[in-house]
Amino acid sequence: MTAKALVLGGRTGLLGQALARTLAAHDWTVAALGREDGDLHNVDFLKEHLDRTAPDVVFNTVGWTQVDAAEDEKDAALRWNRALPDSLARMVKGTSCHLMHYSTDFVFSGAGERPYTETDTPKPLSVYGASKLAGEQAVLRLAPENSCVVRTAWLFGPGRKNFVSTILEACHRRDTISVVHDQVGSPTYTLDLAYWSLLLAEKRATGIVHAVNSGQASWCDLACESVSLAGAPCRVDPIPSSEWPQRAPRPTFSPLDTAHLTALTGQTPRPWPQALRDYLFKEYLPAHSARH
Ligand SMILES: NC(=O)c1ccc[n+]([C@@H]2O[C@H](COP(=O)([O-])OP(=O)(O)OC[C@H]3O[C@@H](n4cnc5c(N)ncnc54)[C@H](OP(=O)(O)O)[C@@H]3O)[C@@H](O)[C@H]2O)c1
């Protein structure tokens, strides 16, 4: 019998689309649910949907993902990032359904000097980070036996605007772009993350798991590699964060350690530049070459 997945954000989300595609390619039956279907904060609506689709695994990629806007929209950020996973955890608790919930490197302060492990203490700097941490805590408190919090970072991939696509679009309009060089993280390909998620779901992994591509980069490194692979005639100038003020503070150093992911799945994540190459040559450039 094939496994059944319900992917929240599976139709429009950056990660949700990658999950829906990867699960379907591995013979899962996939249903998608998003805010376009109804009010996800209405517990009766959500429960009815879960009862009707009877998934083996719920993948929750829906959340308030606008980091800067969250600073002024705290209640909305908490509704999407804490209350929604809280409701989902209450619904799966004590059932055979597993919940895979996604969180972020922004739960950390970025003050460390080595990649963060799952046992490091979070200390979010922003409303977004704090709301995501509250969501993690709700899930793990309410349904510890059948839920998994997957922390990821700096996503790029097909189907929705992301940092890499934004940089390449900017290169078509300008000769030079300026990109921050003093924030370092773990760039991650959504299709790789979707595959690790599938393996974790098959194993019914519980607790927190960090899942990112290997290596580390600054936003400027990621932009340079994207521009260079795409062959765009654009110059990338490194600038400090102080010259690119943003509403929400970001961690300066937030790479994630993936030893636990490897121990659970047997997979060592490939380096981000290799994953970026796949995204650009197999997904982004074929889809955009006709437009430019
Ligand atoms: N993107 C990253 O770099 C990154 C990094 C670390 C962790 N994460 C986490 O990974 C998960 C998936 O991220 P993603 O980049 O795939 O997210 P996304 O594409 O921005 O959005 C995923 C889903 O959330 C909904 N959503 C986004 N912003 C919303 C808002 N302000 N109000 C209501 N609904 C909203 C979207 O609905 P619509 O399509 O209708 O807008 C979509 O269904 C999230 O939990 C995120 O916190 C992402």
PDB file of N, CA and C in Angstrom, residues 115-211:
ATOM      1  N   PRO A 115      29.088  25.365  13.525  1.00  0.00           N
ATOM      2  CA  PRO A 115      27.696  25.105  13.139  1.00  0.00           C
ATOM      3  C   PRO A 115      26.860  24.635  14.331  1.00  0.00           C
ATOM      4  N   TYR A 116      25.602  25.057  14.351  1.00  0.00           N
ATOM      5  CA  TYR A 116      24.715  24.719  15.463  1.00  0.00           C
ATOM      6  C   TYR A 116      24.252  23.268  15.385  1.00  0.00           C
ATOM      7  N   THR A 117      24.246  22.586  16.542  1.00  0.00           N
ATOM      8  CA  THR A 117      23.669  21.239  16.616  1.00  0.00           C
ATOM      9  C   THR A 117      22.271  21.349  17.230  1.00  0.00           C
ATOM     10  N   GLU A 118      21.563  20.235  17.197  1.00  0.00           N
ATOM     11  CA  GLU A 118      20.186  20.194  17.696  1.00  0.00           C
ATOM     12  C   GLU A 118      20.117  20.454  19.202  1.00  0.00           C
ATOM     13  N   THR A 119      21.242  20.230  19.921  1.00  0.00           N
ATOM     14  CA  THR A 119      21.204  20.421  21.380  1.00  0.00           C
ATOM     15  C   THR A 119      21.628  21.832  21.791  1.00  0.00           C
ATOM     16  N   ASP A 120      22.061  22.649  20.845  1.00  0.00           N
ATOM     17  CA  ASP A 120      22.415  24.035  21.184  1.00  0.00           C
ATOM     18  C   ASP A 120      21.158  24.814  21.580  1.00  0.00           C
ATOM     19  N   THR A 121      21.362  25.778  22.465  1.00  0.00           N
ATOM     20  CA  THR A 121      20.209  26.537  22.981  1.00  0.00           C
ATOM     21  C   THR A 121      19.824  27.656  22.023  1.00  0.00           C
ATOM     22  N   PRO A 122      18.551  27.667  21.574  1.00  0.00           N
ATOM     23  CA  PRO A 122      18.108  28.744  20.677  1.00  0.00           C
ATOM     24  C   PRO A 122      18.032  30.085  21.405  1.00  0.00           C
ATOM     25  N   LYS A 123      18.247  31.142  20.668  1.00  0.00           N
ATOM     26  CA  LYS A 123      18.093  32.491  21.237  1.00  0.00           C
ATOM     27  C   LYS A 123      17.775  33.421  20.073  1.00  0.00           C
ATOM     28  N   PRO A 124      16.499  33.410  19.651  1.00  0.00           N
ATOM     29  CA  PRO A 124      16.146  34.182  18.444  1.00  0.00           C
ATOM     30  C   PRO A 124      16.338  35.679  18.630  1.00  0.00           C
ATOM     31  N   LEU A 125      16.728  36.345  17.541  1.00  0.00           N
ATOM     32  CA  LEU A 125      16.939  37.788  17.569  1.00  0.00           C
ATOM     33  C   LEU A 125      15.704  38.539  17.072  1.00  0.00           C
ATOM     34  N   SER A 126      14.845  37.844  16.322  1.00  0.00           N
ATOM     35  CA  SER A 126      13.735  38.525  15.629  1.00  0.00           C
ATOM     36  C   SER A 126      12.387  37.943  16.053  1.00  0.00           C
ATOM     37  N   VAL A 127      11.326  38.674  15.721  1.00  0.00           N
ATOM     38  CA  VAL A 127       9.959  38.182  15.975  1.00  0.00           C
ATOM     39  C   VAL A 127       9.732  36.889  15.197  1.00  0.00           C
ATOM     40  N   TYR A 128      10.183  36.875  13.936  1.00  0.00           N
ATOM     41  CA  TYR A 128      10.047  35.660  13.113  1.00  0.00           C
ATOM     42  C   TYR A 128      10.700  34.470  13.824  1.00  0.00           C
ATOM     43  N   GLY A 129      11.972  34.641  14.236  1.00  0.00           N
ATOM     44  CA  GLY A 129      12.695  33.551  14.895  1.00  0.00           C
ATOM     45  C   GLY A 129      11.989  33.103  16.170  1.00  0.00           C
ATOM     46  N   ALA A 130      11.500  34.070  16.953  1.00  0.00           N
ATOM     47  CA  ALA A 130      10.818  33.730  18.208  1.00  0.00           C
ATOM     48  C   ALA A 130       9.508  32.988  17.922  1.00  0.00           C
ATOM     49  N   SER A 131       8.787  33.412  16.879  1.00  0.00           N
ATOM     50  CA  SER A 131       7.503  32.746  16.571  1.00  0.00           C
ATOM     51  C   SER A 131       7.753  31.331  16.061  1.00  0.00           C
ATOM     52  N   LYS A 132       8.833  31.128  15.302  1.00  0.00           N
ATOM     53  CA  LYS A 132       9.158  29.774  14.808  1.00  0.00           C
ATOM     54  C   LYS A 132       9.579  28.883  15.981  1.00  0.00           C
ATOM     55  N   LEU A 133      10.341  29.450  16.930  1.00  0.00           N
ATOM     56  CA  LEU A 133      10.747  28.669  18.100  1.00  0.00           C
ATOM     57  C   LEU A 133       9.518  28.255  18.915  1.00  0.00           C
ATOM     58  N   ALA A 134       8.561  29.174  19.061  1.00  0.00           N
ATOM     59  CA  ALA A 134       7.340  28.855  19.804  1.00  0.00           C
ATOM     60  C   ALA A 134       6.573  27.722  19.107  1.00  0.00           C
ATOM     61  N   GLY A 135       6.599  27.698  17.781  1.00  0.00           N
ATOM     62  CA  GLY A 135       5.942  26.620  17.025  1.00  0.00           C
ATOM     63  C   GLY A 135       6.627  25.284  17.254  1.00  0.00           C
ATOM     64  N   GLU A 136       7.956  25.291  17.217  1.00  0.00           N
ATOM     65  CA  GLU A 136       8.727  24.059  17.486  1.00  0.00           C
ATOM     66  C   GLU A 136       8.355  23.501  18.851  1.00  0.00           C
ATOM     67  N   GLN A 137       8.361  24.410  19.851  1.00  0.00           N
ATOM     68  CA  GLN A 137       8.136  23.971  21.230  1.00  0.00           C
ATOM     69  C   GLN A 137       6.733  23.389  21.398  1.00  0.00           C
ATOM     70  N   ALA A 138       5.752  24.012  20.726  1.00  0.00           N
ATOM     71  CA  ALA A 138       4.369  23.506  20.821  1.00  0.00           C
ATOM     72  C   ALA A 138       4.290  22.090  20.249  1.00  0.00           C
ATOM     73  N   VAL A 139       4.889  21.892  19.078  1.00  0.00           N
ATOM     74  CA  VAL A 139       4.823  20.583  18.413  1.00  0.00           C
ATOM     75  C   VAL A 139       5.475  19.513  19.283  1.00  0.00           C
ATOM     76  N   LEU A 140       6.668  19.814  19.789  1.00  0.00           N
ATOM     77  CA  LEU A 140       7.415  18.793  20.539  1.00  0.00           C
ATOM     78  C   LEU A 140       6.819  18.549  21.925  1.00  0.00           C
ATOM     79  N   ARG A 141       6.129  19.562  22.460  1.00  0.00           N
ATOM     80  CA  ARG A 141       5.491  19.374  23.769  1.00  0.00           C
ATOM     81  C   ARG A 141       4.204  18.554  23.624  1.00  0.00           C
ATOM     82  N   LEU A 142       3.432  18.836  22.553  1.00  0.00           N
ATOM     83  CA  LEU A 142       2.106  18.228  22.434  1.00  0.00           C
ATOM     84  C   LEU A 142       2.147  16.825  21.838  1.00  0.00           C
ATOM     85  N   ALA A 143       3.048  16.578  20.889  1.00  0.00           N
ATOM     86  CA  ALA A 143       3.045  15.267  20.210  1.00  0.00           C
ATOM     87  C   ALA A 143       4.472  14.739  20.050  1.00  0.00           C
ATOM     88  N   PRO A 144       5.192  14.563  21.175  1.00  0.00           N
ATOM     89  CA  PRO A 144       6.605  14.180  21.066  1.00  0.00           C
ATOM     90  C   PRO A 144       6.812  12.821  20.424  1.00  0.00           C
ATOM     91  N   GLU A 145       5.781  11.951  20.515  1.00  0.00           N
ATOM     92  CA  GLU A 145       5.989  10.593  20.000  1.00  0.00           C
ATOM     93  C   GLU A 145       5.774  10.476  18.503  1.00  0.00           C
ATOM     94  N   ASN A 146       5.068  11.426  17.916  1.00  0.00           N
ATOM     95  CA  ASN A 146       4.826  11.307  16.479  1.00  0.00           C
ATOM     96  C   ASN A 146       4.971  12.641  15.742  1.00  0.00           C
ATOM     97  N   SER A 147       6.016  13.372  16.124  1.00  0.00           N
ATOM     98  CA  SER A 147       6.295  14.580  15.350  1.00  0.00           C
ATOM     99  C   SER A 147       7.799  14.815  15.259  1.00  0.00           C
ATOM    100  N   CYS A 148       8.172  15.541  14.204  1.00  0.00           N
ATOM    101  CA  CYS A 148       9.580  15.828  13.953  1.00  0.00           C
ATOM    102  C   CYS A 148       9.673  17.286  13.516  1.00  0.00           C
ATOM    103  N   VAL A 149      10.591  18.033  14.109  1.00  0.00           N
ATOM    104  CA  VAL A 149      10.837  19.419  13.706  1.00  0.00           C
ATOM    105  C   VAL A 149      12.111  19.430  12.867  1.00  0.00           C
ATOM    106  N   VAL A 150      11.966  19.802  11.604  1.00  0.00           N
ATOM    107  CA  VAL A 150      13.120  19.847  10.701  1.00  0.00           C
ATOM    108  C   VAL A 150      13.548  21.302  10.570  1.00  0.00           C
ATOM    109  N   ARG A 151      14.735  21.613  11.105  1.00  0.00           N
ATOM    110  CA  ARG A 151      15.244  22.992  10.944  1.00  0.00           C
ATOM    111  C   ARG A 151      16.071  23.065   9.670  1.00  0.00           C
ATOM    112  N   THR A 152      15.744  24.060   8.841  1.00  0.00           N
ATOM    113  CA  THR A 152      16.488  24.236   7.600  1.00  0.00           C
ATOM    114  C   THR A 152      16.866  25.705   7.427  1.00  0.00           C
ATOM    115  N   ALA A 153      17.438  26.063   6.267  1.00  0.00           N
ATOM    116  CA  ALA A 153      17.959  27.428   6.125  1.00  0.00           C
ATOM    117  C   ALA A 153      18.124  27.815   4.655  1.00  0.00           C
ATOM    118  N   TRP A 154      18.060  29.090   4.372  1.00  0.00           N
ATOM    119  CA  TRP A 154      18.500  29.708   3.111  1.00  0.00           C
ATOM    120  C   TRP A 154      18.075  28.888   1.881  1.00  0.00           C
ATOM    121  N   LEU A 155      16.751  28.690   1.734  1.00  0.00           N
ATOM    122  CA  LEU A 155      16.256  27.792   0.681  1.00  0.00           C
ATOM    123  C   LEU A 155      16.299  28.419  -0.713  1.00  0.00           C
ATOM    124  N   PHE A 156      16.680  27.613  -1.687  1.00  0.00           N
ATOM    125  CA  PHE A 156      16.503  27.967  -3.104  1.00  0.00           C
ATOM    126  C   PHE A 156      15.931  26.745  -3.811  1.00  0.00           C
ATOM    127  N   GLY A 157      15.189  26.984  -4.891  1.00  0.00           N
ATOM    128  CA  GLY A 157      14.601  25.866  -5.621  1.00  0.00           C
ATOM    129  C   GLY A 157      13.523  26.366  -6.561  1.00  0.00           C
ATOM    130  N   PRO A 158      12.950  25.445  -7.358  1.00  0.00           N
ATOM    131  CA  PRO A 158      11.965  25.858  -8.366  1.00  0.00           C
ATOM    132  C   PRO A 158      10.603  26.205  -7.757  1.00  0.00           C
ATOM    133  N   GLY A 159       9.804  26.951  -8.529  1.00  0.00           N
ATOM    134  CA  GLY A 159       8.385  27.096  -8.185  1.00  0.00           C
ATOM    135  C   GLY A 159       8.005  28.387  -7.503  1.00  0.00           C
ATOM    136  N   ARG A 160       8.969  29.090  -6.922  1.00  0.00           N
ATOM    137  CA  ARG A 160       8.634  30.336  -6.226  1.00  0.00           C
ATOM    138  C   ARG A 160       9.886  31.190  -6.105  1.00  0.00           C
ATOM    139  N   LYS A 161       9.657  32.500  -6.047  1.00  0.00           N
ATOM    140  CA  LYS A 161      10.759  33.447  -5.896  1.00  0.00           C
ATOM    141  C   LYS A 161      11.621  33.067  -4.692  1.00  0.00           C
ATOM    142  N   ASN A 162      12.935  33.161  -4.855  1.00  0.00           N
ATOM    143  CA  ASN A 162      13.841  32.868  -3.741  1.00  0.00           C
ATOM    144  C   ASN A 162      15.085  33.735  -3.937  1.00  0.00           C
ATOM    145  N   PHE A 163      16.044  33.672  -3.014  1.00  0.00           N
ATOM    146  CA  PHE A 163      17.215  34.560  -3.079  1.00  0.00           C
ATOM    147  C   PHE A 163      17.950  34.416  -4.412  1.00  0.00           C
ATOM    148  N   VAL A 164      18.189  33.178  -4.862  1.00  0.00           N
ATOM    149  CA  VAL A 164      18.960  32.956  -6.094  1.00  0.00           C
ATOM    150  C   VAL A 164      18.208  33.523  -7.302  1.00  0.00           C
ATOM    151  N   SER A 165      16.922  33.254  -7.395  1.00  0.00           N
ATOM    152  CA  SER A 165      16.165  33.765  -8.555  1.00  0.00           C
ATOM    153  C   SER A 165      16.099  35.291  -8.502  1.00  0.00           C
ATOM    154  N   THR A 166      16.015  35.850  -7.294  1.00  0.00           N
ATOM    155  CA  THR A 166      15.968  37.312  -7.161  1.00  0.00           C
ATOM    156  C   THR A 166      17.278  37.934  -7.647  1.00  0.00           C
ATOM    157  N   ILE A 167      18.407  37.318  -7.286  1.00  0.00           N
ATOM    158  CA  ILE A 167      19.720  37.829  -7.719  1.00  0.00           C
ATOM    159  C   ILE A 167      19.830  37.764  -9.250  1.00  0.00           C
ATOM    160  N   LEU A 168      19.423  36.642  -9.830  1.00  0.00           N
ATOM    161  CA  LEU A 168      19.566  36.502 -11.287  1.00  0.00           C
ATOM    162  C   LEU A 168      18.643  37.462 -12.039  1.00  0.00           C
ATOM    163  N   GLU A 169      17.444  37.691 -11.484  1.00  0.00           N
ATOM    164  CA  GLU A 169      16.546  38.685 -12.098  1.00  0.00           C
ATOM    165  C   GLU A 169      17.197  40.075 -12.036  1.00  0.00           C
ATOM    166  N   ALA A 170      17.806  40.386 -10.884  1.00  0.00           N
ATOM    167  CA  ALA A 170      18.440  41.712 -10.721  1.00  0.00           C
ATOM    168  C   ALA A 170      19.578  41.889 -11.722  1.00  0.00           C
ATOM    169  N   CYS A 171      20.283  40.788 -12.025  1.00  0.00           N
ATOM    170  CA  CYS A 171      21.411  40.855 -12.970  1.00  0.00           C
ATOM    171  C   CYS A 171      20.965  41.181 -14.385  1.00  0.00           C
ATOM    172  N   HIS A 172      19.687  40.954 -14.682  1.00  0.00           N
ATOM    173  CA  HIS A 172      19.193  41.306 -16.018  1.00  0.00           C
ATOM    174  C   HIS A 172      18.873  42.782 -16.118  1.00  0.00           C
ATOM    175  N   ARG A 173      18.757  43.434 -14.946  1.00  0.00           N
ATOM    176  CA  ARG A 173      18.414  44.862 -14.957  1.00  0.00           C
ATOM    177  C   ARG A 173      19.608  45.750 -14.662  1.00  0.00           C
ATOM    178  N   ARG A 174      20.658  45.161 -13.996  1.00  0.00           N
ATOM    179  CA  ARG A 174      21.775  46.005 -13.549  1.00  0.00           C
ATOM    180  C   ARG A 174      23.119  45.373 -13.886  1.00  0.00           C
ATOM    181  N   ASP A 175      24.159  46.214 -14.008  1.00  0.00           N
ATOM    182  CA  ASP A 175      25.514  45.707 -14.286  1.00  0.00           C
ATOM    183  C   ASP A 175      26.220  45.268 -13.018  1.00  0.00           C
ATOM    184  N   THR A 176      25.833  45.905 -11.896  1.00  0.00           N
ATOM    185  CA  THR A 176      26.481  45.619 -10.614  1.00  0.00           C
ATOM    186  C   THR A 176      25.419  45.454  -9.543  1.00  0.00           C
ATOM    187  N   ILE A 177      25.613  44.449  -8.690  1.00  0.00           N
ATOM    188  CA  ILE A 177      24.710  44.326  -7.535  1.00  0.00           C
ATOM    189  C   ILE A 177      25.556  44.262  -6.267  1.00  0.00           C
ATOM    190  N   SER A 178      25.013  44.774  -5.176  1.00  0.00           N
ATOM    191  CA  SER A 178      25.728  44.765  -3.893  1.00  0.00           C
ATOM    192  C   SER A 178      25.051  43.757  -2.974  1.00  0.00           C
ATOM    193  N   VAL A 179      25.870  42.874  -2.379  1.00  0.00           N
ATOM    194  CA  VAL A 179      25.284  41.809  -1.559  1.00  0.00           C
ATOM    195  C   VAL A 179      26.077  41.665  -0.249  1.00  0.00           C
ATOM    196  N   VAL A 180      25.328  41.437   0.819  1.00  0.00           N
ATOM    197  CA  VAL A 180      25.899  41.353   2.174  1.00  0.00           C
ATOM    198  C   VAL A 180      26.897  40.206   2.300  1.00  0.00           C
ATOM    199  N   HIS A 181      28.069  40.499   2.881  1.00  0.00           N
ATOM    200  CA  HIS A 181      29.099  39.448   2.990  1.00  0.00           C
ATOM    201  C   HIS A 181      29.340  38.982   4.424  1.00  0.00           C
ATOM    202  N   ASP A 182      28.683  39.659   5.402  1.00  0.00           N
ATOM    203  CA  ASP A 182      29.004  39.315   6.791  1.00  0.00           C
ATOM    204  C   ASP A 182      27.870  38.585   7.514  1.00  0.00           C
ATOM    205  N   GLN A 183      27.015  37.907   6.753  1.00  0.00           N
ATOM    206  CA  GLN A 183      26.074  36.942   7.344  1.00  0.00           C
ATOM    207  C   GLN A 183      26.358  35.617   6.662  1.00  0.00           C
ATOM    208  N   VAL A 184      26.593  34.588   7.475  1.00  0.00           N
ATOM    209  CA  VAL A 184      26.998  33.285   6.930  1.00  0.00           C
ATOM    210  C   VAL A 184      25.994  32.219   7.369  1.00  0.00           C
ATOM    211  N   GLY A 185      25.610  31.369   6.409  1.00  0.00           N
ATOM    212  CA  GLY A 185      24.628  30.327   6.723  1.00  0.00           C
ATOM    213  C   GLY A 185      24.809  29.102   5.853  1.00  0.00           C
ATOM    214  N   SER A 186      23.746  28.299   5.766  1.00  0.00           N
ATOM    215  CA  SER A 186      23.772  27.031   5.035  1.00  0.00           C
ATOM    216  C   SER A 186      22.784  27.068   3.872  1.00  0.00           C
ATOM    217  N   PRO A 187      23.219  27.464   2.660  1.00  0.00           N
ATOM    218  CA  PRO A 187      22.298  27.444   1.519  1.00  0.00           C
ATOM    219  C   PRO A 187      21.801  26.016   1.268  1.00  0.00           C
ATOM    220  N   THR A 188      20.529  25.902   0.940  1.00  0.00           N
ATOM    221  CA  THR A 188      19.930  24.560   0.864  1.00  0.00           C
ATOM    222  C   THR A 188      18.936  24.451  -0.295  1.00  0.00           C
ATOM    223  N   TYR A 189      19.046  23.345  -1.026  1.00  0.00           N
ATOM    224  CA  TYR A 189      18.193  23.105  -2.199  1.00  0.00           C
ATOM    225  C   TYR A 189      16.909  22.406  -1.739  1.00  0.00           C
ATOM    226  N   THR A 190      15.782  22.966  -2.129  1.00  0.00           N
ATOM    227  CA  THR A 190      14.501  22.417  -1.658  1.00  0.00           C
ATOM    228  C   THR A 190      14.310  20.950  -2.073  1.00  0.00           C
ATOM    229  N   LEU A 191      14.804  20.586  -3.280  1.00  0.00           N
ATOM    230  CA  LEU A 191      14.577  19.192  -3.719  1.00  0.00           C
ATOM    231  C   LEU A 191      15.442  18.212  -2.916  1.00  0.00           C
ATOM    232  N   ASP A 192      16.628  18.651  -2.463  1.00  0.00           N
ATOM    233  CA  ASP A 192      17.431  17.807  -1.564  1.00  0.00           C
ATOM    234  C   ASP A 192      16.727  17.674  -0.213  1.00  0.00           C
ATOM    235  N   LEU A 193      16.272  18.811   0.292  1.00  0.00           N
ATOM    236  CA  LEU A 193      15.582  18.796   1.588  1.00  0.00           C
ATOM    237  C   LEU A 193      14.326  17.920   1.534  1.00  0.00           C
ATOM    238  N   ALA A 194      13.631  17.974   0.414  1.00  0.00           N
ATOM    239  CA  ALA A 194      12.410  17.161   0.275  1.00  0.00           C
ATOM    240  C   ALA A 194      12.760  15.672   0.349  1.00  0.00           C
ATOM    241  N   TYR A 195      13.867  15.285  -0.265  1.00  0.00           N
ATOM    242  CA  TYR A 195      14.256  13.865  -0.235  1.00  0.00           C
ATOM    243  C   TYR A 195      14.651  13.433   1.183  1.00  0.00           C
ATOM    244  N   TRP A 196      15.439  14.266   1.890  1.00  0.00           N
ATOM    245  CA  TRP A 196      15.791  13.910   3.276  1.00  0.00           C
ATOM    246  C   TRP A 196      14.524  13.839   4.133  1.00  0.00           C
ATOM    247  N   SER A 197      13.578  14.728   3.851  1.00  0.00           N
ATOM    248  CA  SER A 197      12.320  14.734   4.614  1.00  0.00           C
ATOM    249  C   SER A 197      11.565  13.425   4.412  1.00  0.00           C
ATOM    250  N   LEU A 198      11.556  12.955   3.168  1.00  0.00           N
ATOM    251  CA  LEU A 198      10.888  11.689   2.855  1.00  0.00           C
ATOM    252  C   LEU A 198      11.530  10.549   3.673  1.00  0.00           C
ATOM    253  N   LEU A 199      12.869  10.527   3.712  1.00  0.00           N
ATOM    254  CA  LEU A 199      13.557   9.462   4.466  1.00  0.00           C
ATOM    255  C   LEU A 199      13.240   9.570   5.960  1.00  0.00           C
ATOM    256  N   LEU A 200      13.231  10.799   6.464  1.00  0.00           N
ATOM    257  CA  LEU A 200      12.916  10.992   7.887  1.00  0.00           C
ATOM    258  C   LEU A 200      11.471  10.568   8.178  1.00  0.00           C
ATOM    259  N   ALA A 201      10.571  10.888   7.257  1.00  0.00           N
ATOM    260  CA  ALA A 201       9.166  10.525   7.447  1.00  0.00           C
ATOM    261  C   ALA A 201       9.002   9.010   7.404  1.00  0.00           C
ATOM    262  N   GLU A 202       9.695   8.347   6.479  1.00  0.00           N
ATOM    263  CA  GLU A 202       9.606   6.880   6.399  1.00  0.00           C
ATOM    264  C   GLU A 202      10.070   6.230   7.697  1.00  0.00           C
ATOM    265  N   LYS A 203      11.078   6.856   8.321  1.00  0.00           N
ATOM    266  CA  LYS A 203      11.611   6.320   9.583  1.00  0.00           C
ATOM    267  C   LYS A 203      10.812   6.784  10.794  1.00  0.00           C
ATOM    268  N   ARG A 204       9.813   7.634  10.546  1.00  0.00           N
ATOM    269  CA  ARG A 204       9.037   8.210  11.649  1.00  0.00           C
ATOM    270  C   ARG A 204       9.972   8.842  12.690  1.00  0.00           C
ATOM    271  N   ALA A 205      10.942   9.632  12.177  1.00  0.00           N
ATOM    272  CA  ALA A 205      11.897  10.310  13.064  1.00  0.00           C
ATOM    273  C   ALA A 205      11.154  11.275  13.981  1.00  0.00           C
ATOM    274  N   THR A 206      11.653  11.409  15.201  1.00  0.00           N
ATOM    275  CA  THR A 206      11.049  12.345  16.157  1.00  0.00           C
ATOM    276  C   THR A 206      12.116  13.330  16.656  1.00  0.00           C
ATOM    277  N   GLY A 207      11.662  14.361  17.335  1.00  0.00           N
ATOM    278  CA  GLY A 207      12.597  15.355  17.879  1.00  0.00           C
ATOM    279  C   GLY A 207      13.023  16.351  16.812  1.00  0.00           C
ATOM    280  N   ILE A 208      14.132  17.032  17.075  1.00  0.00           N
ATOM    281  CA  ILE A 208      14.622  18.072  16.151  1.00  0.00           C
ATOM    282  C   ILE A 208      15.705  17.475  15.258  1.00  0.00           C
ATOM    283  N   VAL A 209      15.652  17.797  13.957  1.00  0.00           N
ATOM    284  CA  VAL A 209      16.705  17.368  13.023  1.00  0.00           C
ATOM    285  C   VAL A 209      17.110  18.561  12.159  1.00  0.00           C
ATOM    286  N   HIS A 210      18.406  18.836  12.096  1.00  0.00           N
ATOM    287  CA  HIS A 210      18.904  19.890  11.197  1.00  0.00           C
ATOM    288  C   HIS A 210      19.126  19.298   9.807  1.00  0.00           C
ATOM    289  N   ALA A 211      18.582  19.945   8.771  1.00  0.00           N
ATOM    290  CA  ALA A 211      18.672  19.407   7.410  1.00  0.00           C
ATOM    291  C   ALA A 211      18.999  20.529   6.424  1.00  0.00           C
TER     292      ALA A 211
END
